[in-house]
Amino acid sequence: MAIQRIKIEGIEELTKQIMNLSDDKMKRRELLKILRRQAKPLLAAIKSKAPVADKPITVKGITYKPENLKKSFVTKTGKSKQYPHVVVKPDSGKTAKYDGWYIHFLAYGTNHIQGDDFIKKGADEKLPTISVTASEELRRYVVKKTKQIPFIK
């Protein structure tokens, strides 16, 4: 699974302005809101590209429905207090409603399955528009918050 990173033009300048704002919890919360909003179209694109089996598949006694992988994709918020981030990934584990633990087999292939990097295809489709809208939302947020500081007009 390829990791896709978004490079936003002028992010260094925005970061400096954001760091000058007060209340770190508020900054983190606002940035996460923006990032979650931007992750929605990426999540939809990846889900639309996810392969769907023709029939249920049983592995080690567990039966997976045909659209299990597609439904397993979720948006998760990172735990870092210093670097807020959002990840789009398949949910997995015992507590996951739809367990997508087998994604690497489908994305990269095995001796028996041809790989199809559908995640990269979905991300490549949406990342250009996401980076533009994310940078615009960040700019609007910084402008709004800097206007609230008494000595900035």
Coordinates of N, CA, C and O in Angstrom, one line a residue:
M1 N 0.8 -1.2 0.0 CA 0.0 0.0 0.0 C 0.9 1.2 0.0 O 1.7 1.4 0.9
A2 N 0.8 2.0 -1.0 CA 1.6 3.2 -1.1 C 1.1 4.3 -0.2 O -0.1 4.6 -0.1
I3 N 2.0 5.0 0.4 CA 1.6 6.1 1.3 C 1.6 7.4 0.4 O 2.6 7.7 -0.2
Q4 N 0.5 8.0 0.4 CA 0.4 9.3 -0.4 C 0.5 10.5 0.6 O -0.2 10.5 1.6
R5 N 1.3 11.4 0.2 CA 1.5 12.6 1.0 C 1.1 13.8 0.1 O 1.3 13.8 -1.1
I6 N 0.4 14.8 0.8 CA 0.0 16.0 0.0 C 1.0 17.1 0.4 O 1.2 17.4 1.6
K7 N 1.5 17.8 -0.6 CA 2.3 18.9 -0.4 C 1.5 20.2 -0.7 O 1.1 20.3 -1.9
I8 N 1.3 21.0 0.3 CA 0.5 22.2 0.1 C 1.5 23.4 0.0 O 2.3 23.6 0.8
E9 N 1.4 24.2 -1.1 CA 2.2 25.3 -1.3 C 2.0 26.4 -0.2 O 0.8 26.6 0.1
G10 N 3.0 26.9 0.3 CA 2.9 28.0 1.3 C 2.6 27.5 2.7 O 2.2 28.2 3.6
I11 N 2.6 26.2 2.9 CA 2.2 25.6 4.2 C 3.2 26.1 5.3 O 2.7 26.2 6.5
E12 N 4.4 26.3 5.0 CA 5.4 26.8 6.1 C 4.9 28.1 6.6 O 4.9 28.4 7.8
E13 N 4.5 29.0 5.7 CA 4.1 30.4 6.2 C 2.8 30.2 7.0 O 2.6 30.9 8.0
L14 N 1.9 29.4 6.5 CA 0.6 29.2 7.3 C 0.9 28.6 8.6 O 0.3 29.0 9.6
T15 N 1.8 27.6 8.7 CA 2.2 27.0 9.9 C 2.7 28.0 11.0 O 2.3 28.0 12.1
K16 N 3.5 28.9 10.5 CA 4.1 29.9 11.4 C 3.0 30.8 12.0 O 2.9 31.1 13.1
Q17 N 2.0 31.2 11.1 CA 0.9 32.0 11.5 C 0.0 31.2 12.5 O -0.5 31.8 13.5
I18 N -0.2 30.0 12.2 CA -1.1 29.2 13.1 C -0.4 29.0 14.5 O -1.1 29.1 15.5
M19 N 0.9 28.8 14.5 CA 1.6 28.7 15.7 C 1.5 29.9 16.6 O 1.7 29.9 17.8
N20 N 1.4 31.1 16.0 CA 1.2 32.3 16.7 C -0.1 32.5 17.4 O -0.3 33.3 18.2
L21 N -1.1 31.7 16.9 CA -2.4 31.8 17.5 C -2.4 31.1 18.9 O -1.6 30.2 19.2
S22 N -3.3 31.5 19.8 CA -3.3 31.0 21.1 C -4.2 29.7 21.2 O -4.9 29.4 20.2
D23 N -4.1 29.0 22.3 CA -4.9 27.8 22.6 C -4.6 26.7 21.6 O -5.3 26.5 20.6
D24 N -3.7 25.8 22.0 CA -3.2 24.7 21.2 C -4.4 23.7 20.9 O -4.5 23.1 19.9
K25 N -5.2 23.5 21.9 CA -6.3 22.5 21.7 C -7.3 23.0 20.7 O -7.7 22.2 19.8
M26 N -7.5 24.3 20.6 CA -8.4 24.8 19.6 C -7.8 24.7 18.2 O -8.5 24.3 17.3
K27 N -6.5 25.0 18.1 CA -5.8 24.9 16.8 C -5.9 23.5 16.3 O -6.2 23.2 15.2
R28 N -5.6 22.5 17.2 CA -5.6 21.1 16.8 C -7.0 20.7 16.3 O -7.1 20.0 15.3
R29 N -8.0 21.1 17.1 CA -9.4 20.7 16.8 C -9.8 21.3 15.4 O -10.4 20.6 14.6
E30 N -9.5 22.5 15.2 CA -9.8 23.2 13.9 C -9.1 22.6 12.7 O -9.6 22.3 11.7
L31 N -7.8 22.3 12.9 CA -7.0 21.7 11.9 C -7.5 20.3 11.6 O -7.6 19.9 10.4
L32 N -7.9 19.5 12.6 CA -8.4 18.2 12.4 C -9.8 18.2 11.6 O -10.1 17.4 10.8
K33 N -10.6 19.2 11.9 CA -11.9 19.4 11.2 C -11.6 19.6 9.7 O -12.3 19.0 8.9
I34 N -10.6 20.5 9.4 CA -10.3 20.7 8.0 C -9.8 19.5 7.4 O -10.2 19.1 6.2
L35 N -8.9 18.8 8.0 CA -8.3 17.6 7.5 C -9.3 16.5 7.3 O -9.3 15.8 6.2
R36 N -10.3 16.3 8.2 CA -11.3 15.3 8.1 C -12.2 15.6 6.9 O -12.6 14.7 6.1
R37 N -12.6 16.9 6.7 CA -13.4 17.3 5.6 C -12.7 17.0 4.3 O -13.3 16.6 3.3
Q38 N -11.4 17.2 4.2 CA -10.6 16.9 3.0 C -10.5 15.4 2.8 O -10.3 15.0 1.6
A39 N -10.5 14.6 3.8 CA -10.3 13.2 3.7 C -11.6 12.5 3.1 O -11.5 11.4 2.5
K40 N -12.7 13.1 3.2 CA -14.0 12.5 2.8 C -14.0 12.2 1.3 O -14.3 11.0 0.9
P41 N -13.6 13.1 0.4 CA -13.6 12.7 -1.0 C -12.5 11.6 -1.3 O -12.7 10.8 -2.2
L42 N -11.4 11.7 -0.6 CA -10.4 10.6 -0.8 C -10.9 9.3 -0.4 O -10.7 8.3 -1.1
L43 N -11.6 9.2 0.8 CA -12.2 8.0 1.2 C -13.2 7.5 0.2 O -13.2 6.3 -0.1
A44 N -14.0 8.3 -0.3 CA -15.0 7.9 -1.4 C -14.3 7.4 -2.6 O -14.8 6.4 -3.2
A45 N -13.3 8.0 -3.0 CA -12.5 7.6 -4.3 C -11.9 6.2 -4.1 O -12.0 5.4 -4.9
I46 N -11.3 6.0 -2.9 CA -10.7 4.7 -2.6 C -11.7 3.6 -2.5 O -11.6 2.5 -3.1
K47 N -12.9 3.9 -1.9 CA -13.9 2.9 -1.8 C -14.5 2.6 -3.2 O -14.8 1.4 -3.4
S48 N -14.6 3.6 -4.0 CA -15.1 3.3 -5.4 C -14.2 2.4 -6.2 O -14.6 1.7 -7.1
K49 N -12.9 2.5 -5.9 CA -11.9 1.7 -6.7 C -11.6 0.3 -6.0 O -11.0 -0.5 -6.6
A50 N -12.1 0.1 -4.8 CA -11.9 -1.2 -4.1 C -12.5 -2.3 -4.9 O -13.6 -2.3 -5.3
P51 N -11.8 -3.5 -5.0 CA -12.3 -4.6 -5.7 C -13.4 -5.3 -4.8 O -13.4 -5.2 -3.6
V52 N -14.4 -5.9 -5.5 CA -15.5 -6.6 -4.9 C -15.5 -8.0 -5.4 O -15.5 -8.2 -6.6
A53 N -15.5 -9.0 -4.5 CA -15.6 -10.4 -4.8 C -16.9 -10.7 -5.4 O -17.9 -10.1 -5.2
D54 N -17.0 -11.8 -6.2 CA -18.2 -12.3 -6.8 C -19.1 -13.0 -5.8 O -20.3 -13.1 -5.9
K55 N -18.4 -13.7 -4.8 CA -19.1 -14.5 -3.8 C -18.4 -14.4 -2.5 O -17.3 -13.9 -2.4
P56 N -19.1 -14.7 -1.4 CA -18.4 -14.7 -0.1 C -17.1 -15.6 -0.1 O -17.1 -16.6 -0.7
I57 N -16.1 -15.1 0.7 CA -14.9 -15.8 0.8 C -14.6 -16.3 2.2 O -14.8 -15.5 3.1
T58 N -14.2 -17.5 2.4 CA -14.0 -18.0 3.7 C -12.5 -18.2 3.9 O -11.8 -18.9 3.1
V59 N -11.9 -17.6 5.0 CA -10.5 -17.7 5.3 C -10.4 -18.1 6.7 O -10.9 -17.3 7.6
K60 N -9.7 -19.2 7.0 CA -9.5 -19.7 8.4 C -10.8 -19.7 9.2 O -10.9 -19.3 10.3
G61 N -11.8 -20.2 8.6 CA -13.1 -20.3 9.2 C -14.0 -19.0 9.3 O -15.1 -19.1 9.9
I62 N -13.5 -17.9 8.8 CA -14.2 -16.7 8.9 C -14.7 -16.3 7.5 O -13.9 -16.3 6.5
T63 N -16.0 -16.1 7.3 CA -16.5 -15.8 6.0 C -16.7 -14.2 5.8 O -17.2 -13.6 6.7
Y64 N -16.1 -13.8 4.7 CA -16.1 -12.3 4.4 C -17.1 -12.1 3.3 O -17.0 -12.8 2.2
K65 N -18.0 -11.2 3.4 CA -19.0 -10.8 2.4 C -18.3 -10.1 1.2 O -17.2 -9.5 1.4
P66 N -18.9 -10.1 0.0 CA -18.2 -9.5 -1.1 C -17.8 -8.1 -1.0 O -16.7 -7.7 -1.5
E67 N -18.6 -7.2 -0.3 CA -18.2 -5.8 -0.2 C -17.5 -5.5 1.1 O -17.4 -4.3 1.5
N68 N -16.9 -6.5 1.8 CA -16.3 -6.3 3.1 C -15.1 -5.3 3.0 O -15.1 -4.4 3.8
L69 N -14.2 -5.4 2.0 CA -13.1 -4.5 2.0 C -13.5 -3.1 1.7 O -13.0 -2.2 2.4
K70 N -14.5 -2.9 0.8 CA -14.9 -1.6 0.5 C -15.5 -0.9 1.7 O -15.3 0.3 2.0
K71 N -16.3 -1.7 2.5 CA -16.9 -1.1 3.7 C -15.9 -0.9 4.9 O -16.2 -0.2 5.8
S72 N -14.7 -1.6 4.8 CA -13.8 -1.5 5.9 C -13.0 -0.2 5.9 O -12.4 0.1 6.9
F73 N -13.0 0.6 4.8 CA -12.2 1.8 4.8 C -12.8 2.8 5.7 O -14.0 3.1 5.7
V74 N -12.0 3.5 6.5 CA -12.4 4.5 7.5 C -11.4 5.6 7.5 O -10.3 5.5 7.0
T75 N -11.8 6.7 8.1 CA -10.9 7.8 8.4 C -10.6 7.8 9.9 O -11.5 7.9 10.7
K76 N -9.3 7.8 10.2 CA -8.9 7.8 11.6 C -8.1 9.1 11.9 O -7.3 9.5 11.0
T77 N -8.3 9.6 13.0 CA -7.5 10.8 13.5 C -6.3 10.3 14.3 O -6.4 9.5 15.1
G78 N -5.1 10.9 13.9 CA -3.9 10.6 14.6 C -3.9 11.0 16.1 O -4.6 12.0 16.4
K79 N -3.1 10.4 16.9 CA -3.1 10.7 18.3 C -2.1 11.9 18.7 O -2.1 12.4 19.7
S80 N -1.2 12.2 17.7 CA -0.2 13.2 18.0 C -0.8 14.5 18.4 O -1.6 15.1 17.6
K81 N -0.3 15.1 19.5 CA -0.8 16.4 19.9 C -0.1 17.5 19.1 O -0.6 18.6 18.8
Q82 N 1.2 17.2 18.8 CA 2.0 18.2 18.1 C 1.8 18.3 16.6 O 1.8 19.4 16.0
Y83 N 1.5 17.2 16.0 CA 1.3 17.1 14.5 C -0.1 16.5 14.2 O -0.2 15.3 14.0
P84 N -1.1 17.3 14.1 CA -2.4 16.7 13.8 C -2.4 16.1 12.4 O -1.9 16.7 11.5
H85 N -3.0 14.9 12.3 CA -3.1 14.3 11.0 C -4.3 13.3 10.9 O -4.8 12.9 12.0
V86 N -4.7 13.0 9.7 CA -5.8 12.1 9.5 C -5.3 11.0 8.5 O -4.6 11.3 7.6
V87 N -5.8 9.8 8.7 CA -5.4 8.7 7.9 C -6.6 8.0 7.3 O -7.6 7.8 8.1
V88 N -6.6 7.7 6.0 CA -7.6 6.9 5.4 C -7.1 5.5 5.2 O -6.0 5.3 4.6
K89 N -7.7 4.5 5.9 CA -7.2 3.1 5.9 C -8.3 2.1 6.1 O -9.4 2.5 6.6
P90 N -8.0 0.8 5.8 CA -9.0 -0.2 6.1 C -9.0 -0.5 7.6 O -7.9 -0.6 8.2
D91 N -10.1 -0.6 8.2 CA -10.2 -0.9 9.6 C -9.9 -2.4 9.7 O -10.3 -3.2 8.9
S92 N -9.2 -2.8 10.8 CA -9.0 -4.3 11.0 C -8.9 -4.6 12.4 O -8.8 -3.7 13.3
G93 N -8.9 -5.9 12.7 CA -8.8 -6.3 14.1 C -10.1 -6.9 14.6 O -11.1 -6.9 13.9
K94 N -10.1 -7.4 15.8 CA -11.3 -8.1 16.3 C -12.5 -7.2 16.5 O -13.6 -7.6 16.4
T95 N -12.2 -5.9 16.8 CA -13.3 -5.0 17.1 C -13.9 -4.3 15.8 O -14.9 -3.6 15.9
A96 N -13.2 -4.5 14.7 CA -13.7 -3.9 13.4 C -14.9 -4.6 12.9 O -15.0 -5.8 12.9
K97 N -15.9 -3.8 12.5 CA -17.2 -4.3 12.0 C -16.9 -5.0 10.7 O -17.4 -6.1 10.4
Y98 N -16.1 -4.4 9.8 CA -15.7 -4.9 8.5 C -14.1 -5.0 8.6 O -13.5 -4.0 8.6
D99 N -13.6 -6.2 8.6 CA -12.2 -6.4 8.8 C -11.5 -6.5 7.5 O -11.7 -7.4 6.7
G100 N -10.6 -5.5 7.2 CA -9.9 -5.4 5.9 C -8.4 -5.8 6.1 O -7.6 -5.2 5.4
W101 N -8.1 -6.7 6.9 CA -6.7 -7.1 7.2 C -6.0 -7.6 6.0 O -4.8 -7.5 5.9
Y102 N -6.7 -8.1 5.0 CA -6.1 -8.7 3.8 C -5.8 -7.8 2.6 O -5.5 -8.2 1.5
I103 N -5.9 -6.5 2.9 CA -5.8 -5.5 1.8 C -4.4 -5.7 1.1 O -4.4 -5.5 -0.2
H104 N -3.4 -5.9 1.8 CA -2.0 -6.0 1.1 C -2.0 -7.1 0.1 O -1.3 -7.0 -0.9
F105 N -2.8 -8.2 0.2 CA -2.8 -9.3 -0.8 C -3.4 -8.7 -2.1 O -2.9 -9.0 -3.2
L106 N -4.5 -8.0 -1.9 CA -5.2 -7.5 -3.1 C -4.4 -6.3 -3.8 O -4.4 -6.2 -5.0
A107 N -3.8 -5.5 -3.0 CA -3.1 -4.3 -3.5 C -1.8 -4.7 -4.2 O -1.4 -4.2 -5.2
Y108 N -1.0 -5.6 -3.6 CA 0.3 -6.0 -4.1 C 0.4 -7.3 -4.8 O 1.3 -7.6 -5.5
G109 N -0.6 -8.1 -4.6 CA -0.7 -9.4 -5.2 C 0.1 -10.5 -4.5 O 0.8 -10.2 -3.5
T110 N -0.2 -11.7 -4.9 CA 0.5 -12.9 -4.3 C 0.9 -13.8 -5.5 O 0.8 -13.4 -6.6
N111 N 1.3 -15.0 -5.2 CA 1.6 -16.0 -6.3 C 0.4 -16.3 -7.0 O 0.4 -16.7 -8.2
H112 N -0.8 -16.2 -6.4 CA -2.1 -16.6 -7.0 C -3.0 -15.5 -7.4 O -3.9 -15.7 -8.1
I113 N -2.7 -14.3 -6.9 CA -3.6 -13.1 -7.2 C -2.7 -12.0 -7.9 O -1.7 -11.7 -7.4
Q114 N -3.3 -11.5 -8.9 CA -2.6 -10.3 -9.6 C -2.9 -9.1 -8.7 O -4.1 -8.8 -8.4
G115 N -1.9 -8.3 -8.4 CA -2.1 -7.1 -7.5 C -2.7 -6.0 -8.3 O -2.5 -5.8 -9.5
D116 N -3.5 -5.1 -7.7 CA -4.1 -3.9 -8.3 C -4.0 -2.8 -7.2 O -4.8 -2.9 -6.2
D117 N -3.1 -1.9 -7.4 CA -3.0 -0.8 -6.4 C -4.1 0.2 -6.5 O -3.9 1.3 -7.0
F118 N -5.3 -0.2 -6.1 CA -6.5 0.6 -6.3 C -6.5 1.8 -5.3 O -7.1 2.8 -5.6
I119 N -5.7 1.7 -4.3 CA -5.6 2.9 -3.3 C -4.8 4.0 -4.0 O -5.3 5.2 -4.0
K120 N -3.7 3.7 -4.7 CA -3.0 4.7 -5.4 C -3.8 5.3 -6.6 O -3.8 6.5 -6.8
K121 N -4.6 4.5 -7.2 CA -5.5 5.0 -8.3 C -6.5 6.0 -7.8 O -6.7 7.1 -8.3
G122 N -7.1 5.6 -6.7 CA -8.1 6.5 -6.0 C -7.5 7.8 -5.5 O -8.1 8.9 -5.6
A123 N -6.3 7.7 -4.9 CA -5.7 8.8 -4.3 C -5.2 9.8 -5.5 O -5.3 11.0 -5.4
D124 N -4.6 9.2 -6.5 CA -4.2 10.1 -7.6 C -5.3 10.8 -8.3 O -5.1 12.0 -8.8
E125 N -6.5 10.3 -8.2 CA -7.7 10.9 -8.8 C -8.1 12.2 -8.0 O -8.5 13.2 -8.5
K126 N -8.0 12.1 -6.6 CA -8.5 13.2 -5.8 C -7.4 14.1 -5.2 O -7.8 15.2 -4.8
L127 N -6.2 13.7 -5.0 CA -5.2 14.5 -4.3 C -5.0 15.9 -4.9 O -4.8 16.8 -4.1
P128 N -5.0 16.1 -6.2 CA -4.8 17.5 -6.7 C -5.9 18.4 -6.2 O -5.5 19.5 -5.8
T129 N -7.1 18.0 -6.2 CA -8.2 18.9 -5.8 C -8.1 19.0 -4.2 O -8.4 20.1 -3.7
I130 N -7.8 18.0 -3.5 CA -7.7 18.0 -2.1 C -6.7 19.0 -1.6 O -6.9 19.8 -0.7
S131 N -5.5 19.0 -2.3 CA -4.4 19.9 -1.8 C -4.8 21.4 -2.0 O -4.5 22.3 -1.2
V132 N -5.5 21.7 -3.1 CA -6.0 23.1 -3.4 C -7.0 23.5 -2.4 O -6.9 24.6 -1.8
T133 N -8.0 22.7 -2.1 CA -9.1 23.1 -1.2 C -8.6 23.1 0.2 O -9.0 23.9 1.0
A134 N -7.7 22.2 0.6 CA -7.2 22.2 2.0 C -6.4 23.4 2.2 O -6.5 24.0 3.3
S135 N -5.5 23.8 1.3 CA -4.7 25.0 1.5 C -5.6 26.3 1.6 O -5.4 27.2 2.4
E136 N -6.7 26.3 0.8 CA -7.6 27.4 0.8 C -8.4 27.5 2.2 O -8.5 28.5 2.8
E137 N -8.8 26.3 2.7 CA -9.5 26.3 4.0 C -8.5 26.7 5.1 O -8.9 27.4 6.0
L138 N -7.3 26.2 5.0 CA -6.3 26.6 6.1 C -6.0 28.1 6.0 O -6.0 28.8 7.1
R139 N -5.9 28.7 4.8 CA -5.7 30.1 4.7 C -6.9 30.9 5.3 O -6.7 31.8 6.1
R140 N -8.1 30.5 5.0 CA -9.3 31.1 5.5 C -9.3 31.1 7.1 O -9.7 32.0 7.8
Y141 N -9.0 29.9 7.6 CA -8.9 29.7 9.1 C -7.9 30.7 9.7 O -8.2 31.3 10.7
V142 N -6.7 30.7 9.1 CA -5.7 31.6 9.7 C -6.1 33.0 9.6 O -5.9 33.8 10.6
V143 N -6.6 33.5 8.5 CA -7.1 34.9 8.3 C -8.2 35.2 9.4 O -8.1 36.2 10.0
K144 N -9.1 34.3 9.5 CA -10.2 34.5 10.5 C -9.6 34.6 11.9 O -10.0 35.5 12.7
K145 N -8.7 33.7 12.3 CA -8.2 33.8 13.7 C -7.2 34.9 13.9 O -7.2 35.5 15.0
T146 N -6.4 35.3 12.9 CA -5.5 36.5 13.1 C -6.3 37.8 13.1 O -5.9 38.7 13.8
K147 N -7.5 37.8 12.5 CA -8.3 39.1 12.7 C -8.9 39.2 14.1 O -9.2 40.3 14.5
Q148 N -8.9 38.1 14.8 CA -9.4 38.1 16.2 C -8.4 38.6 17.2 O -8.7 39.0 18.3
I149 N -7.1 38.6 16.7 CA -6.1 39.2 17.6 C -6.2 40.7 17.6 O -6.2 41.3 16.5
P150 N -6.3 41.4 18.7 CA -6.5 42.8 18.8 C -5.6 43.7 18.0 O -6.0 44.7 17.4
F151 N -4.3 43.4 17.9 CA -3.4 44.3 17.3 C -3.2 44.1 15.8 O -2.5 44.8 15.1
I152 N -3.9 43.1 15.2 CA -3.8 42.8 13.8 C -5.1 43.3 13.1 O -6.2 42.9 13.6
K153 N -5.0 44.0 12.0 CA -6.2 44.5 11.3 C -6.3 44.0 9.9 O -5.4 43.8 9.2

